[in-house]
């Protein structure tokens, strides 16, 4: 039985709050329904294809209490079908999307009815024990490169990550964690599990409702991604320009609420300018590093932080740097040692037999063990003169301007660098983009200079398939979408 604390589900039209004790009781009633009505038991798999909601959380907890696996299916990436259920061996598919005529589905809007108290006391469930190597859920890659791969996450990897995070951030019952990314991403569910373990509050909302909910729920911790903080910075700067008598910390706390202890960022590189902005606003922000295949591997935190790094390895993780500069992560409790769903040969490219993961990222460790990530090994451009160019630092320099939300650098002919930028607002500020191009080129070597910039119209978004659900640019899709102008010498803003 959990301690105190509450779960808040925030929408644009208001917030629903239930205690963690009630959440636990309702998940037990739902578990009984799933077992008795749908035959769900240990080892069976439930698919959840829906937007963030109380029902999502209840289904996930009910499955855990039955020893059943979940498969977190991201809306927009998957659609209900018999083929989907067959492919992922789903005994039941719970969804908020139309699924008429598909056997074995359960509508999300009907779930809550099965969690209401009955006439008598709640019956206990048979005890379930999860072993360290037991798979609790199938999680999917964010899809920045091709078809999502499916990966079974072990109970040991989840427990190890939760233990490591609690050790360095020491969440207490006074804390309130704020989550808005899709619950289909396993790490977002960590914070519900953390609340049940440590008795703090947690708010579940959506990206669209995040800013409206922030001040209303007054969290102490925001679990975000760089694109969210870029947007928040632009909002704060706009309000600051309109309120000359207010300070940056005042305006920042008016947006985030007055109880922020720290901000969490990960999943994609955060620009140094954004990190410095929030630190200067009195909102400490800590960047970390990890992949779907590793869980949280390194993290800056109040006790150990170094600007420009993604922190030191957390407990249970070891960072290895190969002779080629590629980062590998070894875990005491690996997520797994293979993909459950992937093309032949994909697992062998990433996993060693012991679960050590070759990340494909380039980096180095400093003398104190802080990890610095330079970019993807496959994002190194080799020019026709033989020079190798790592594009991530160049992209970060471009993104330092508030007029640019994202930047992806290509070399379509191996003779020049061409950037595709997604503007922060429309119409795009062409003057600011041109000025940033000049400043970037002034700060780089001749081989690293960008010859021209293409301005994305419309900007990158999840809806047009150019951003992942974690708001990371999908490089191959962007290259395909802008293939013609990338190869047209006259196109774009020229240096």
mmCIF file with all atom_site columns, N, CA, C and O in Angstrom, residues 17 40 65 159 169 193 216 242 344 412-413 431 456:
data_model
loop_
_atom_site.group_PDB
_atom_site.id
_atom_site.type_symbol
_atom_site.label_atom_id
_atom_site.label_alt_id
_atom_site.label_comp_id
_atom_site.label_asym_id
_atom_site.label_entity_id
_atom_site.label_seq_id
_atom_site.pdbx_PDB_ins_code
_atom_site.Cartn_x
_atom_site.Cartn_y
_atom_site.Cartn_z
_atom_site.occupancy
_atom_site.B_iso_or_equiv
_atom_site.pdbx_formal_charge
_atom_site.auth_seq_id
_atom_site.auth_comp_id
_atom_site.auth_asym_id
_atom_site.auth_atom_id
_atom_site.pdbx_PDB_model_num
ATOM 1  N N  . UNK A 1 17  ? -7.925 15.120  -9.135  1.00 0.00 ? 17  UNK A N  1
ATOM 2  C CA . UNK A 1 17  ? -6.945 14.657  -8.158  1.00 0.00 ? 17  UNK A CA 1
ATOM 3  C C  . UNK A 1 17  ? -7.490 13.469  -7.394  1.00 0.00 ? 17  UNK A C  1
ATOM 4  O O  . UNK A 1 17  ? -8.637 13.482  -6.937  1.00 0.00 ? 17  UNK A O  1
ATOM 5  N N  . UNK A 1 40  ? -6.846 -12.167 -18.251 1.00 0.00 ? 40  UNK A N  1
ATOM 6  C CA . UNK A 1 40  ? -5.463 -11.687 -18.217 1.00 0.00 ? 40  UNK A CA 1
ATOM 7  C C  . UNK A 1 40  ? -4.764 -12.243 -16.975 1.00 0.00 ? 40  UNK A C  1
ATOM 8  O O  . UNK A 1 40  ? -5.264 -12.133 -15.855 1.00 0.00 ? 40  UNK A O  1
ATOM 9  N N  . UNK A 1 65  ? 0.190  -5.584  -11.352 1.00 0.00 ? 65  UNK A N  1
ATOM 10 C CA . UNK A 1 65  ? -0.326 -6.352  -10.199 1.00 0.00 ? 65  UNK A CA 1
ATOM 11 C C  . UNK A 1 65  ? -0.792 -7.746  -10.600 1.00 0.00 ? 65  UNK A C  1
ATOM 12 O O  . UNK A 1 65  ? -0.960 -8.610  -9.733  1.00 0.00 ? 65  UNK A O  1
ATOM 13 N N  . UNK A 1 159 ? 13.778 -0.923  -11.703 1.00 0.00 ? 159 UNK A N  1
ATOM 14 C CA . UNK A 1 159 ? 14.071 -0.748  -10.283 1.00 0.00 ? 159 UNK A CA 1
ATOM 15 C C  . UNK A 1 159 ? 15.414 -0.055  -10.084 1.00 0.00 ? 159 UNK A C  1
ATOM 16 O O  . UNK A 1 159 ? 15.556 0.845   -9.242  1.00 0.00 ? 159 UNK A O  1
ATOM 17 N N  . UNK A 1 169 ? 18.541 12.721  -6.365  1.00 0.00 ? 169 UNK A N  1
ATOM 18 C CA . UNK A 1 169 ? 17.613 13.846  -6.273  1.00 0.00 ? 169 UNK A CA 1
ATOM 19 C C  . UNK A 1 169 ? 16.781 13.850  -4.988  1.00 0.00 ? 169 UNK A C  1
ATOM 20 O O  . UNK A 1 169 ? 16.156 14.853  -4.673  1.00 0.00 ? 169 UNK A O  1
ATOM 21 N N  . UNK A 1 193 ? 5.585  5.485   -10.657 1.00 0.00 ? 193 UNK A N  1
ATOM 22 C CA . UNK A 1 193 ? 6.133  4.470   -9.760  1.00 0.00 ? 193 UNK A CA 1
ATOM 23 C C  . UNK A 1 193 ? 6.886  5.134   -8.606  1.00 0.00 ? 193 UNK A C  1
ATOM 24 O O  . UNK A 1 193 ? 6.798  4.683   -7.445  1.00 0.00 ? 193 UNK A O  1
ATOM 25 N N  . UNK A 1 216 ? -0.982 26.226  -12.253 1.00 0.00 ? 216 UNK A N  1
ATOM 26 C CA . UNK A 1 216 ? -2.135 25.753  -11.493 1.00 0.00 ? 216 UNK A CA 1
ATOM 27 C C  . UNK A 1 216 ? -1.749 24.661  -10.510 1.00 0.00 ? 216 UNK A C  1
ATOM 28 O O  . UNK A 1 216 ? -2.231 24.640  -9.369  1.00 0.00 ? 216 UNK A O  1
ATOM 29 N N  . UNK A 1 242 ? 7.634  42.770  -22.334 1.00 0.00 ? 242 UNK A N  1
ATOM 30 C CA . UNK A 1 242 ? 6.401  43.540  -22.106 1.00 0.00 ? 242 UNK A CA 1
ATOM 31 C C  . UNK A 1 242 ? 6.260  44.012  -20.660 1.00 0.00 ? 242 UNK A C  1
ATOM 32 O O  . UNK A 1 242 ? 5.299  44.701  -20.323 1.00 0.00 ? 242 UNK A O  1
ATOM 33 N N  . UNK A 1 344 ? 16.289 -8.467  -38.735 1.00 0.00 ? 344 UNK A N  1
ATOM 34 C CA . UNK A 1 344 ? 17.406 -9.378  -38.455 1.00 0.00 ? 344 UNK A CA 1
ATOM 35 C C  . UNK A 1 344 ? 18.737 -8.622  -38.431 1.00 0.00 ? 344 UNK A C  1
ATOM 36 O O  . UNK A 1 344 ? 19.005 -7.801  -39.305 1.00 0.00 ? 344 UNK A O  1
ATOM 37 N N  . UNK A 1 412 ? 24.794 17.447  -48.981 1.00 0.00 ? 412 UNK A N  1
ATOM 38 C CA . UNK A 1 412 ? 24.193 16.674  -50.085 1.00 0.00 ? 412 UNK A CA 1
ATOM 39 C C  . UNK A 1 412 ? 25.183 16.258  -51.160 1.00 0.00 ? 412 UNK A C  1
ATOM 40 O O  . UNK A 1 412 ? 24.982 15.246  -51.823 1.00 0.00 ? 412 UNK A O  1
ATOM 41 N N  . UNK A 1 413 ? 26.272 17.030  -51.336 1.00 0.00 ? 413 UNK A N  1
ATOM 42 C CA . UNK A 1 413 ? 27.236 16.704  -52.393 1.00 0.00 ? 413 UNK A CA 1
ATOM 43 C C  . UNK A 1 413 ? 28.631 16.419  -51.850 1.00 0.00 ? 413 UNK A C  1
ATOM 44 O O  . UNK A 1 413 ? 29.567 16.234  -52.622 1.00 0.00 ? 413 UNK A O  1
ATOM 45 N N  . UNK A 1 431 ? 15.998 37.733  -41.169 1.00 0.00 ? 431 UNK A N  1
ATOM 46 C CA . UNK A 1 431 ? 17.143 38.544  -40.780 1.00 0.00 ? 431 UNK A CA 1
ATOM 47 C C  . UNK A 1 431 ? 17.910 37.934  -39.624 1.00 0.00 ? 431 UNK A C  1
ATOM 48 O O  . UNK A 1 431 ? 19.151 37.882  -39.638 1.00 0.00 ? 431 UNK A O  1
ATOM 49 N N  . UNK A 1 456 ? 12.527 25.738  -43.020 1.00 0.00 ? 456 UNK A N  1
ATOM 50 C CA . UNK A 1 456 ? 11.427 24.773  -43.134 1.00 0.00 ? 456 UNK A CA 1
ATOM 51 C C  . UNK A 1 456 ? 10.075 25.488  -43.124 1.00 0.00 ? 456 UNK A C  1
ATOM 52 O O  . UNK A 1 456 ? 9.817  26.326  -42.254 1.00 0.00 ? 456 UNK A O  1
#
